[in-house]
XYZ file of N, CA and C in Angstrom:
834
model
N 11.154 41.932 58.885
C 10.020 42.410 59.677
C 9.906 41.613 60.970
N 9.975 40.271 60.878
C 9.855 39.441 62.078
C 11.039 39.667 63.015
N 12.278 39.848 62.440
C 13.463 40.067 63.283
C 13.349 41.388 64.033
N 12.887 42.447 63.348
C 12.740 43.751 64.007
C 11.714 43.682 65.122
N 10.618 43.012 64.881
C 9.577 42.870 65.910
C 10.110 42.115 67.111
N 10.877 41.031 66.872
C 11.445 40.257 67.974
C 12.423 41.096 68.776
N 13.214 41.969 68.065
C 14.177 42.818 68.780
C 13.487 43.818 69.679
N 12.432 44.476 69.183
C 11.693 45.435 70.009
C 11.082 44.758 71.222
N 10.564 43.546 71.033
C 9.959 42.813 72.145
C 11.008 42.492 73.206
N 12.234 42.105 72.784
C 13.298 41.781 73.745
C 13.732 43.024 74.509
N 13.882 44.189 73.810
C 14.284 45.421 74.501
C 13.231 45.858 75.506
N 11.951 45.697 75.146
C 10.876 46.080 76.066
C 10.917 45.222 77.327
N 11.199 43.909 77.171
C 11.293 43.036 78.339
C 12.438 43.470 79.249
N 13.607 43.822 78.655
C 14.752 44.227 79.477
C 14.485 45.547 80.181
N 13.774 46.503 79.485
C 13.513 47.808 80.101
C 12.583 47.689 81.291
N 11.778 46.639 81.312
C 10.842 46.442 82.424
C 11.401 45.509 83.485
N 12.641 45.100 83.338
C 13.275 44.297 84.371
C 13.138 42.810 84.206
N 12.552 42.358 83.119
C 12.441 40.919 82.894
C 13.773 40.370 82.415
N 14.122 39.176 82.856
C 15.361 38.579 82.362
C 15.231 38.228 80.879
N 16.377 38.198 80.234
C 16.369 37.830 78.817
C 15.918 36.384 78.663
N 15.123 36.142 77.664
C 14.641 34.780 77.418
C 15.791 33.919 76.932
N 16.004 32.768 77.587
C 17.084 31.887 77.132
C 16.762 31.336 75.744
N 17.791 31.255 74.942
C 17.583 30.748 73.588
C 17.814 29.249 73.577
N 16.849 28.543 73.069
C 16.960 27.090 73.018
C 18.114 26.693 72.114
N 18.940 25.711 72.561
C 20.027 25.237 71.696
C 19.514 24.725 70.351
N 18.298 24.157 70.385
C 17.754 23.651 69.133
C 17.489 24.775 68.146
N 17.107 25.976 68.696
C 16.820 27.106 67.820
C 18.079 27.763 67.304
N 19.195 27.505 68.005
C 20.454 28.093 67.563
C 20.976 27.430 66.299
N 20.523 26.215 66.034
C 20.964 25.510 64.836
C 20.031 25.837 63.678
N 20.544 25.830 62.473
C 19.659 26.066 61.323
C 18.627 24.951 61.208
N 17.419 25.333 60.869
C 16.320 24.377 60.757
C 16.406 23.654 59.418
N 16.421 22.342 59.507
C 16.441 21.532 58.284
C 15.209 20.637 58.270
N 14.636 20.458 57.124
C 13.445 19.632 56.960
C 13.812 18.358 56.221
N 13.458 17.228 56.841
C 13.697 15.939 56.198
C 12.475 15.571 55.370
N 12.688 14.926 54.257
C 11.527 14.508 53.450
C 10.676 13.498 54.203
N 9.356 13.659 54.115
C 8.426 12.750 54.779
C 8.267 11.504 53.912
N 8.545 10.316 54.483
C 8.419 9.105 53.659
C 6.972 8.868 53.248
N 6.786 8.402 52.052
C 5.446 8.077 51.560
C 4.966 6.793 52.214
N 3.814 6.813 52.916
C 3.340 5.580 53.564
C 3.022 4.513 52.532
N 3.457 3.293 52.823
C 3.209 2.174 51.929
C 2.120 1.286 52.515
N 1.096 0.968 51.759
C 0.057 0.068 52.288
C 0.640 -1.298 52.582
N 0.267 -1.851 53.734
C 0.783 -3.155 54.115
C 0.121 -4.273 53.326
N -1.114 -4.053 52.880
C -1.834 -5.085 52.147
C -2.472 -4.454 50.917
N -2.249 -5.002 49.750
C -2.967 -4.504 48.573
C -4.467 -4.668 48.772
N -5.246 -3.748 48.226
C -6.694 -3.738 48.450
C -7.336 -5.066 48.087
N -6.999 -5.617 46.924
C -7.696 -6.814 46.456
C -7.334 -8.046 47.265
N -6.236 -7.977 48.076
C -5.883 -9.146 48.876
C -6.696 -9.222 50.152
N -7.332 -8.119 50.561
C -8.093 -8.140 51.801
C -9.578 -7.886 51.564
N -9.952 -7.480 50.392
C -11.348 -7.154 50.138
C -11.743 -7.654 48.757
N -12.819 -8.418 48.652
C -13.278 -8.863 47.334
C -13.754 -7.674 46.500
N -14.011 -7.951 45.251
C -14.465 -6.900 44.353
C -15.984 -6.759 44.389
N -16.433 -5.536 44.196
C -17.861 -5.267 44.000
C -17.993 -4.624 42.630
N -18.686 -5.304 41.743
C -18.803 -4.818 40.377
C -20.255 -4.844 39.912
N -20.546 -3.957 39.003
C -21.853 -3.951 38.349
C -21.724 -4.796 37.088
N -22.437 -5.926 37.064
C -22.269 -6.875 35.971
C -23.563 -7.012 35.163
N -23.398 -7.238 33.878
C -24.540 -7.354 32.969
C -25.084 -8.775 32.977
N -26.404 -8.900 33.022
C -27.050 -10.215 32.963
C -26.948 -10.735 31.532
N -26.400 -11.953 31.389
C -26.188 -12.528 30.056
C -27.116 -13.699 29.750
N -27.800 -14.229 30.766
C -28.677 -15.361 30.507
C -29.605 -15.642 31.668
N -30.801 -16.120 31.362
C -31.801 -16.500 32.362
C -32.343 -17.869 31.967
N -32.333 -18.826 32.905
C -32.850 -20.165 32.622
C -33.712 -20.634 33.786
N -34.803 -21.302 33.488
C -35.616 -21.950 34.516
C -35.083 -23.357 34.738
N -34.842 -23.686 36.001
C -34.352 -25.019 36.367
C -35.304 -25.554 37.432
N -36.353 -26.263 37.001
C -37.387 -26.652 37.951
C -38.009 -25.401 38.538
N -38.113 -25.306 39.873
C -38.707 -24.128 40.492
C -37.718 -22.977 40.658
N -36.480 -23.188 40.276
C -35.429 -22.198 40.487
C -35.117 -21.451 39.193
N -34.344 -20.369 39.334
C -33.912 -19.582 38.184
C -32.395 -19.485 38.196
N -31.777 -19.842 37.090
C -30.328 -19.725 36.952
C -30.032 -18.409 36.246
N -29.375 -17.500 36.964
C -29.058 -16.171 36.434
C -27.569 -16.121 36.117
N -27.256 -15.843 34.861
C -25.861 -15.740 34.425
C -25.492 -14.264 34.275
N -24.271 -13.921 34.711
C -23.787 -12.548 34.569
C -22.410 -12.561 33.923
N -22.104 -11.468 33.252
C -20.776 -11.271 32.691
C -19.760 -11.269 33.833
N -18.690 -12.036 33.679
C -17.751 -12.240 34.789
C -16.920 -11.001 35.106
N -16.507 -10.246 34.104
C -15.677 -9.080 34.348
C -14.389 -9.446 35.054
N -14.064 -8.715 36.124
C -12.848 -8.972 36.900
C -13.097 -9.836 38.128
N -14.302 -10.368 38.276
C -14.639 -11.137 39.469
C -13.924 -12.479 39.476
N -13.409 -12.843 40.645
C -12.760 -14.142 40.826
C -13.811 -15.153 41.276
N -13.714 -16.372 40.775
C -14.692 -17.394 41.156
C -14.502 -17.861 42.584
N -13.293 -17.732 43.117
C -13.043 -18.162 44.486
C -13.013 -19.668 44.624
N -13.354 -20.139 45.829
C -13.336 -21.558 46.178
C -14.774 -22.060 46.223
N -15.067 -23.263 45.711
C -16.425 -23.801 45.827
C -16.924 -23.763 47.270
N -18.143 -23.302 47.450
C -18.711 -23.156 48.783
C -18.699 -21.728 49.280
N -17.860 -20.858 48.687
C -17.928 -19.442 49.029
C -19.198 -18.842 48.422
N -19.477 -17.591 48.765
C -20.711 -16.977 48.279
C -20.447 -15.563 47.787
N -21.438 -15.021 47.104
C -21.419 -13.647 46.608
C -22.673 -12.936 47.110
N -22.549 -11.633 47.338
C -23.713 -10.805 47.624
C -24.173 -10.185 46.306
N -25.450 -10.411 45.968
C -25.996 -9.951 44.690
C -27.156 -9.004 44.974
N -27.140 -7.865 44.310
C -28.158 -6.832 44.551
C -28.846 -6.461 43.243
N -30.168 -6.501 43.260
C -30.947 -6.139 42.080
C -31.133 -4.628 42.015
N -31.376 -4.082 40.837
C -31.614 -2.638 40.714
C -32.799 -2.198 41.566
N -32.621 -1.094 42.271
C -33.699 -0.539 43.069
C -33.881 -1.159 44.434
N -33.093 -2.182 44.771
C -33.197 -2.818 46.079
C -32.189 -2.187 47.034
N -32.540 -2.158 48.326
C -31.680 -1.526 49.326
C -30.554 -2.452 49.750
N -30.851 -3.747 49.914
C -29.864 -4.686 50.427
C -29.664 -5.843 49.456
N -28.431 -6.369 49.387
C -28.172 -7.532 48.538
C -28.595 -8.822 49.228
N -28.486 -9.928 48.506
C -28.779 -11.257 49.045
C -27.585 -12.172 48.781
N -27.318 -13.124 49.704
C -26.171 -14.021 49.511
C -26.533 -15.227 48.649
N -25.625 -15.591 47.731
C -25.825 -16.757 46.870
C -24.502 -17.492 46.677
N -24.562 -18.815 46.772
C -23.404 -19.620 46.399
C -23.176 -19.490 44.897
N -21.913 -19.584 44.503
C -21.616 -19.604 43.079
C -21.974 -20.979 42.535
N -22.836 -21.010 41.526
C -23.313 -22.279 40.974
C -22.440 -22.755 39.821
N -22.072 -21.844 38.933
C -21.250 -22.193 37.778
C -20.227 -21.099 37.538
N -19.032 -21.486 37.146
C -17.979 -20.535 36.787
C -17.414 -20.944 35.438
N -17.612 -20.091 34.453
C -17.119 -20.359 33.112
C -16.205 -19.223 32.686
N -15.617 -19.349 31.507
C -14.584 -18.407 31.077
C -15.044 -16.955 31.169
N -16.243 -16.654 30.679
C -16.692 -15.272 30.691
C -17.920 -15.011 31.517
N -18.397 -16.023 32.272
C -19.648 -15.882 33.007
C -19.559 -16.506 34.394
N -20.365 -15.972 35.293
C -20.661 -16.600 36.575
C -22.173 -16.805 36.626
N -22.615 -17.859 37.315
C -24.049 -18.148 37.376
C -24.467 -18.427 38.809
N -25.664 -17.946 39.165
C -26.217 -18.116 40.505
C -27.601 -18.754 40.391
N -27.871 -19.718 41.269
C -29.174 -20.383 41.294
C -30.054 -19.672 42.315
N -31.180 -19.143 41.859
C -32.026 -18.285 42.687
C -33.320 -19.012 43.041
N -33.647 -19.013 44.329
C -34.937 -19.499 44.818
C -35.738 -18.269 45.232
N -36.716 -17.881 44.425
C -37.458 -16.641 44.653
C -38.479 -16.843 45.766
N -38.096 -16.510 46.990
C -38.966 -16.728 48.144
C -39.373 -15.432 48.831
N -38.833 -14.295 48.405
C -39.159 -13.015 49.014
C -38.912 -11.894 48.025
N -39.130 -10.640 48.438
C -38.983 -9.511 47.507
C -37.578 -9.394 46.920
N -36.545 -9.604 47.750
C -35.178 -9.452 47.265
C -34.789 -10.504 46.259
N -35.044 -11.776 46.590
C -34.693 -12.854 45.663
C -35.581 -12.828 44.421
N -36.837 -12.415 44.582
C -37.725 -12.324 43.422
C -37.245 -11.250 42.451
N -36.780 -10.122 42.986
C -36.278 -9.051 42.122
C -35.086 -9.522 41.302
N -34.238 -10.365 41.893
C -33.081 -10.883 41.159
C -33.524 -11.910 40.127
N -34.460 -12.782 40.508
C -34.925 -13.823 39.586
C -35.682 -13.246 38.398
N -36.231 -12.042 38.535
C -37.049 -11.462 37.472
C -36.291 -10.486 36.580
N -34.971 -10.406 36.712
C -34.214 -9.529 35.823
C -34.259 -10.076 34.396
N -33.937 -9.231 33.449
C -33.905 -9.618 32.039
C -32.479 -9.544 31.517
N -32.225 -10.263 30.441
C -30.912 -10.193 29.803
C -30.629 -8.743 29.407
N -29.449 -8.261 29.754
C -29.082 -6.874 29.501
C -29.194 -5.995 30.726
N -29.977 -6.415 31.734
C -30.038 -5.681 32.996
C -28.704 -5.808 33.731
N -28.549 -5.003 34.771
C -27.323 -5.038 35.561
C -27.616 -5.470 36.987
N -26.676 -6.197 37.571
C -26.722 -6.583 38.976
C -25.409 -6.186 39.627
N -25.483 -5.722 40.872
C -24.262 -5.499 41.636
C -23.854 -6.828 42.277
N -22.619 -7.236 42.046
C -22.115 -8.520 42.533
C -20.860 -8.262 43.359
N -20.836 -8.792 44.582
C -19.749 -8.543 45.529
C -19.239 -9.874 46.052
N -17.967 -10.182 45.808
C -17.422 -11.441 46.298
C -16.145 -11.816 45.586
N -15.647 -13.027 45.842
C -16.216 -14.089 46.696
C -15.976 -13.819 48.176
N -16.859 -14.373 49.018
C -16.845 -14.123 50.452
C -16.914 -15.440 51.219
N -16.489 -15.395 52.479
C -16.626 -16.548 53.365
C -15.614 -17.645 53.111
N -15.793 -18.744 53.833
C -14.933 -19.921 53.716
C -15.626 -20.988 52.884
N -14.912 -21.545 51.928
C -15.464 -22.588 51.089
C -15.085 -23.978 51.572
N -15.352 -24.965 50.736
C -15.034 -26.356 51.064
C -13.530 -26.606 50.961
N -13.036 -27.474 51.820
C -11.674 -27.995 51.656
C -11.741 -29.081 50.585
N -10.949 -28.943 49.570
C -11.006 -29.868 48.442
C -9.883 -30.898 48.465
N -9.050 -30.860 49.505
C -7.949 -31.828 49.608
C -8.421 -33.112 50.297
N -9.515 -33.669 49.790
C -10.081 -34.894 50.353
C -9.864 -36.024 49.350
N -9.791 -37.256 49.861
C -9.447 -38.387 49.003
C -10.655 -38.960 48.270
N -11.792 -39.071 48.973
C -12.963 -39.719 48.361
C -14.210 -38.863 48.609
N -14.334 -37.739 47.908
C -15.455 -36.838 48.178
C -16.776 -37.363 47.641
N -17.848 -37.003 48.353
C -19.206 -37.166 47.840
C -19.932 -35.858 48.132
N -20.669 -35.358 47.156
C -21.394 -34.100 47.289
C -22.844 -34.397 47.624
N -23.342 -33.754 48.687
C -24.698 -34.022 49.169
C -25.454 -32.695 49.227
N -26.508 -32.571 48.421
C -27.271 -31.339 48.379
C -28.746 -31.576 48.618
N -29.381 -30.627 49.293
C -30.813 -30.704 49.538
C -31.503 -29.432 49.112
N -32.500 -29.530 48.220
C -33.228 -28.348 47.776
C -32.301 -27.348 47.106
N -32.456 -26.072 47.473
C -31.605 -25.027 46.901
C -30.153 -25.218 47.330
N -29.918 -26.103 48.297
C -28.553 -26.412 48.729
C -27.718 -27.118 47.680
N -28.323 -27.459 46.542
C -27.520 -28.025 45.452
C -26.690 -26.947 44.762
N -26.981 -25.668 45.045
C -26.406 -24.555 44.281
C -24.885 -24.590 44.145
N -24.108 -24.860 45.211
C -22.650 -24.785 45.033
C -22.031 -25.977 44.326
N -22.797 -27.032 44.066
C -22.158 -28.284 43.656
C -21.851 -28.432 42.168
N -22.547 -27.779 41.239
C -22.043 -27.818 39.867
C -20.627 -27.246 39.756
N -20.364 -26.132 40.432
C -19.016 -25.554 40.443
C -18.041 -26.468 41.180
N -18.470 -27.003 42.331
C -17.600 -27.890 43.106
C -17.207 -29.116 42.293
N -18.184 -29.702 41.623
C -17.900 -30.905 40.828
C -16.970 -30.599 39.656
N -17.102 -29.412 39.079
C -16.226 -29.054 37.962
C -14.777 -28.955 38.401
N -14.562 -28.639 39.682
C -13.200 -28.548 40.217
C -12.688 -29.923 40.628
N -13.538 -30.716 41.299
C -13.120 -32.031 41.785
C -13.040 -33.067 40.670
N -13.860 -32.917 39.653
C -13.881 -33.886 38.564
C -15.289 -34.359 38.288
N -15.593 -34.601 37.018
C -16.951 -34.967 36.614
C -17.405 -36.291 37.204
N -16.469 -37.140 37.619
C -16.840 -38.435 38.182
C -17.151 -38.414 39.659
N -17.095 -37.253 40.300
C -17.389 -37.156 41.732
C -18.848 -37.527 41.989
N -19.125 -38.504 42.884
C -20.517 -38.901 43.135
C -21.309 -37.798 43.823
N -22.603 -37.735 43.489
C -23.488 -36.700 44.017
C -24.785 -37.348 44.468
N -25.258 -36.969 45.662
C -26.553 -37.411 46.178
C -27.385 -36.163 46.458
N -28.591 -36.101 45.892
C -29.443 -34.927 46.025
C -30.794 -35.306 46.611
N -31.306 -34.449 47.497
C -32.623 -34.660 48.084
C -33.549 -33.500 47.766
N -34.799 -33.808 47.385
C -35.785 -32.781 47.051
C -37.124 -33.144 47.678
N -37.972 -32.126 47.840
C -39.268 -32.359 48.480
C -40.262 -33.033 47.550
N -40.128 -32.813 46.232
C -41.028 -33.465 45.274
C -40.364 -33.500 43.906
N -41.044 -34.110 42.951
C -40.450 -34.319 41.631
C -40.238 -33.008 40.875
N -41.076 -31.995 41.152
C -40.887 -30.704 40.485
C -39.554 -30.091 40.896
N -39.263 -30.094 42.179
C -37.980 -29.564 42.643
C -36.828 -30.420 42.129
N -37.076 -31.711 41.974
C -36.017 -32.619 41.524
C -35.577 -32.342 40.094
N -36.329 -31.527 39.347
C -35.896 -31.165 37.998
C -34.561 -30.419 38.022
N -34.243 -29.808 39.162
C -32.975 -29.081 39.278
C -31.772 -30.017 39.244
N -32.004 -31.316 39.413
C -30.904 -32.281 39.341
C -30.264 -32.304 37.960
N -30.906 -31.690 36.966
C -30.322 -31.615 35.626
C -28.997 -30.861 35.631
N -28.771 -30.044 36.655
C -27.501 -29.329 36.768
C -26.351 -30.258 37.130
N -26.674 -31.462 37.627
C -25.649 -32.414 38.059
C -25.965 -33.777 37.449
N -25.670 -33.969 36.179
C -26.006 -35.227 35.503
C -25.413 -36.436 36.219
N -26.235 -37.487 36.323
C -25.779 -38.720 36.955
C -25.930 -38.756 38.455
N -26.464 -37.681 39.052
C -26.625 -37.656 40.506
C -27.716 -38.622 40.942
N -27.547 -39.199 42.125
C -28.603 -40.015 42.725
C -29.597 -39.082 43.403
N -30.876 -39.246 43.101
C -31.903 -38.331 43.584
C -32.815 -39.045 44.568
N -33.056 -38.389 45.718
C -33.948 -38.894 46.755
C -35.047 -37.861 46.960
N -36.311 -38.296 46.977
C -37.413 -37.355 47.192
C -37.674 -37.237 48.686
N -36.801 -36.568 49.361
C -36.880 -36.207 50.781
C -35.457 -35.889 51.199
N -35.140 -34.604 51.377
C -33.753 -34.252 51.657
C -33.197 -34.859 52.933
N -34.055 -35.111 53.936
C -33.551 -35.678 55.188
C -33.085 -37.115 54.982
N -33.716 -37.829 54.040
C -33.394 -39.236 53.832
C -32.169 -39.453 52.955
N -31.483 -38.385 52.568
C -30.280 -38.576 51.752
C -29.228 -39.374 52.519
N -29.294 -39.350 53.848
C -28.298 -40.092 54.635
C -28.364 -41.585 54.339
N -29.543 -42.090 53.968
C -29.683 -43.514 53.672
C -29.068 -43.886 52.327
N -28.822 -42.883 51.481
C -28.267 -43.155 50.153
C -26.774 -42.858 50.068
N -26.168 -42.441 51.180
C -24.757 -42.056 51.139
C -23.862 -43.279 51.019
N -22.884 -43.251 50.117
C -21.923 -44.353 50.043
C -21.005 -44.333 51.259
N -20.588 -45.492 51.700
C -19.739 -45.591 52.893
C -18.307 -45.172 52.572
N -17.632 -44.681 53.612
C -16.218 -44.368 53.493
C -15.897 -43.163 52.644
N -16.829 -42.246 52.513
C -16.616 -41.067 51.688
C -16.435 -39.817 52.542
N -15.753 -38.820 51.985
C -15.614 -37.509 52.626
C -16.787 -36.650 52.174
N -17.666 -36.294 53.129
C -18.929 -35.639 52.787
C -18.755 -34.127 52.719
N -19.223 -33.535 51.623
C -19.364 -32.096 51.460
C -20.847 -31.847 51.237
N -21.504 -31.145 52.173
C -22.964 -31.060 52.138
C -23.452 -29.624 52.259
N -24.600 -29.371 51.626
C -25.278 -28.085 51.738
C -26.768 -28.336 51.585
N -27.568 -27.750 52.476
C -29.004 -27.976 52.398
C -29.705 -27.496 53.645
N -30.955 -27.925 53.850
C -31.723 -27.490 55.017
C -31.111 -28.010 56.309
N -31.403 -27.307 57.399
C -30.811 -27.649 58.701
C -31.074 -29.097 59.125
N -32.310 -29.632 58.992
C -32.515 -31.028 59.415
C -31.613 -32.001 58.663
N -31.395 -31.754 57.377
C -30.519 -32.628 56.602
C -29.082 -32.544 57.104
N -28.606 -31.327 57.344
C -27.229 -31.166 57.811
C -27.040 -31.767 59.197
N -28.039 -31.624 60.056
C -27.937 -32.221 61.389
C -27.900 -33.739 61.291
N -28.696 -34.314 60.384
C -28.686 -35.770 60.208
C -27.329 -36.242 59.710
N -26.723 -35.491 58.807
C -25.393 -35.853 58.301
C -24.352 -35.724 59.397
N -24.451 -34.662 60.190
C -23.459 -34.458 61.255
C -23.489 -35.592 62.267
N -24.673 -36.127 62.528
C -24.775 -37.204 63.510
C -24.086 -38.479 63.024
N -24.127 -38.728 61.721
C -23.501 -39.958 61.227
C -22.046 -39.743 60.826
N -21.651 -38.481 60.608
C -20.266 -38.190 60.223
C -19.853 -36.836 60.793
N -19.310 -36.828 62.025
C -18.914 -35.563 62.651
C -17.848 -34.797 61.874
N -17.140 -35.456 60.966
C -16.090 -34.780 60.198
C -16.602 -34.173 58.898
N -17.897 -34.301 58.624
C -18.440 -33.787 57.362
C -18.276 -32.271 57.273
N -18.064 -31.798 56.062
C -18.013 -30.356 55.811
C -19.423 -29.881 55.462
N -19.962 -29.011 56.310
C -21.358 -28.594 56.186
C -21.430 -27.114 55.845
N -22.162 -26.776 54.792
C -22.366 -25.387 54.394
C -23.727 -24.928 54.907
N -23.719 -24.059 55.918
C -24.945 -23.594 56.559
C -25.445 -22.322 55.885
N -26.701 -22.006 56.145
C -27.304 -20.795 55.607
C -27.864 -19.954 56.742
N -27.809 -18.636 56.570
C -28.405 -17.709 57.533
C -28.651 -16.390 56.818
N -29.669 -15.627 57.245
C -29.891 -14.314 56.629
C -28.744 -13.376 56.955
N -28.385 -12.528 56.008
C -27.325 -11.543 56.243
C -27.551 -10.361 55.318
N -26.997 -9.209 55.715
C -27.192 -7.991 54.933
C -25.911 -7.461 54.320
N -24.748 -7.851 54.874
C -23.507 -7.259 54.377
C -22.587 -8.276 53.716
N -22.334 -9.409 54.374
C -21.457 -10.423 53.820
C -20.045 -10.389 54.341
N -19.704 -9.387 55.189
C -18.326 -9.297 55.671
C -18.225 -9.026 57.175
N -19.260 -9.358 57.924
C -19.158 -9.342 59.378
C -19.612 -8.092 60.079
N -20.136 -7.100 59.370
C -20.498 -5.834 59.999
C -21.907 -5.826 60.567
N -22.843 -6.535 59.926
C -24.251 -6.412 60.316
C -24.657 -7.381 61.422
N -23.881 -8.446 61.648
C -24.184 -9.464 62.659
C -25.555 -10.108 62.428
N -26.000 -10.128 61.188
C -27.280 -10.754 60.891
C -27.207 -12.256 60.742
N -25.994 -12.808 60.625
C -25.841 -14.246 60.363
C -25.197 -14.972 61.535
N -25.310 -14.420 62.739
C -24.674 -15.034 63.907
C -25.396 -16.325 64.282
N -24.627 -17.391 64.462
C -25.158 -18.674 64.910
C -24.265 -19.185 66.032
N -24.802 -20.122 66.793
C -24.024 -20.714 67.882
C -23.435 -22.040 67.408
N -22.112 -22.133 67.407
C -21.399 -23.331 66.968
C -20.590 -23.858 68.145
N -20.932 -25.052 68.623
C -20.225 -25.639 69.770
C -20.157 -24.675 70.949
N -21.250 -23.965 71.216
C -21.303 -23.051 72.347
C -20.667 -21.702 72.099
N -20.162 -21.449 70.888
C -19.519 -20.180 70.555
C -20.302 -19.485 69.453
N -20.533 -18.175 69.628
C -21.234 -17.409 68.604
C -20.284 -17.102 67.452
N -20.723 -17.392 66.251
C -19.904 -17.160 65.066
C -20.738 -16.483 63.989
N -20.062 -15.675 63.181
C -20.705 -15.067 62.024
C -20.455 -15.970 60.820
N -21.535 -16.476 60.233
C -21.380 -17.421 59.129
C -20.686 -16.799 57.927
N -20.808 -15.493 57.750
C -20.169 -14.874 56.596
C -18.654 -14.882 56.720
N -18.126 -14.967 57.953
C -16.681 -14.966 58.172
C -16.162 -16.344 58.547
N -16.735 -16.968 59.574
C -16.277 -18.294 59.996
C -16.869 -19.406 59.134
N -17.853 -19.104 58.357
C -18.503 -20.057 57.470
C -18.491 -19.515 56.061
N -19.445 -19.912 55.209
C -20.592 -20.761 55.556
C -20.258 -22.233 55.743
N -19.061 -22.665 55.272
C -18.690 -24.069 55.436
C -17.986 -24.244 56.769
N -18.551 -25.118 57.608
C -17.986 -25.402 58.927
C -17.891 -26.906 59.066
N -16.777 -27.375 59.556
C -16.509 -28.811 59.575
C -17.191 -29.558 60.691
N -18.437 -29.908 60.483
C -19.081 -30.881 61.343
C -19.550 -30.413 62.697
N -19.429 -29.124 63.036
C -19.858 -28.662 64.349
C -21.356 -28.379 64.340
N -22.054 -28.628 65.466
C -23.488 -28.338 65.511
C -23.746 -26.845 65.487
N -24.790 -26.423 64.829
C -25.136 -25.012 64.734
C -26.502 -24.782 65.354
N -26.606 -23.756 66.211
C -27.871 -23.384 66.833
C -28.269 -22.037 66.258
N -29.372 -21.993 65.522
C -29.767 -20.790 64.824
C -30.794 -20.014 65.638
N -30.625 -18.670 65.743
C -31.638 -17.870 66.429
C -32.919 -17.829 65.619
N -34.030 -17.612 66.329
C -35.316 -17.515 65.643
C -35.349 -16.248 64.800
N -35.806 -16.365 63.577
C -35.894 -15.228 62.666
C -37.365 -15.000 62.344
N -37.890 -13.774 62.577
C -39.297 -13.517 62.265
C -39.583 -13.777 60.795
N -40.749 -14.333 60.511
C -41.125 -14.610 59.115
C -41.372 -13.306 58.378
């Protein structure tokens, strides 16, 4: 049918004085189709993106003013001490970032300071409830140090039970709290030296140690002034955890950085935080 139609069209062109259409040399050859290669991903999914899983709550504990929430580990990787996870409670629109506090064979645990609707919703879950957990994210502490000391202030103690379990139970720890009630959280780190004022932890630091610190900004700034090489884990509000929302942008040495990607652990550089409405 197609050949007959093409022939009639060619005869009509010649009868009207049009020159014959030249036949392309490519069309003179039989058409062959080569198999299309199957595209291969350059990077396996799990190597570039952490897992997001719905995990069952396995335990709830009060630790001073904080709440330790344990979840079934599933396929989640614990990552490196100092990294964080985004945790979302049922019915909430956005997750919240939390350092990994404990990593055990079948469980992960997060230390929650219930200061707003999102963190309160997570702290008030019950055993058997589910939480969405996404991580690990960000940059953690460098652990190839010779003489580490862990320095935590307030809720900034959260990453150090896990960190100490990796470095060794004998790693010295200095903790600062605002009062004795908050200092009850030191039970997570037996043998730690406790100071009732997080800013004054600098006076209790042993000399010649490699500092790994997490806590309020005044404490971290005080540590940075006495040890510019200290590894400091900063905090900032964020909504995504992987650099899309720009909610955690801070100024580090005159350069804007997203703490979820370039941090939260940054080696000793000063951080300038934008004002955040209460």
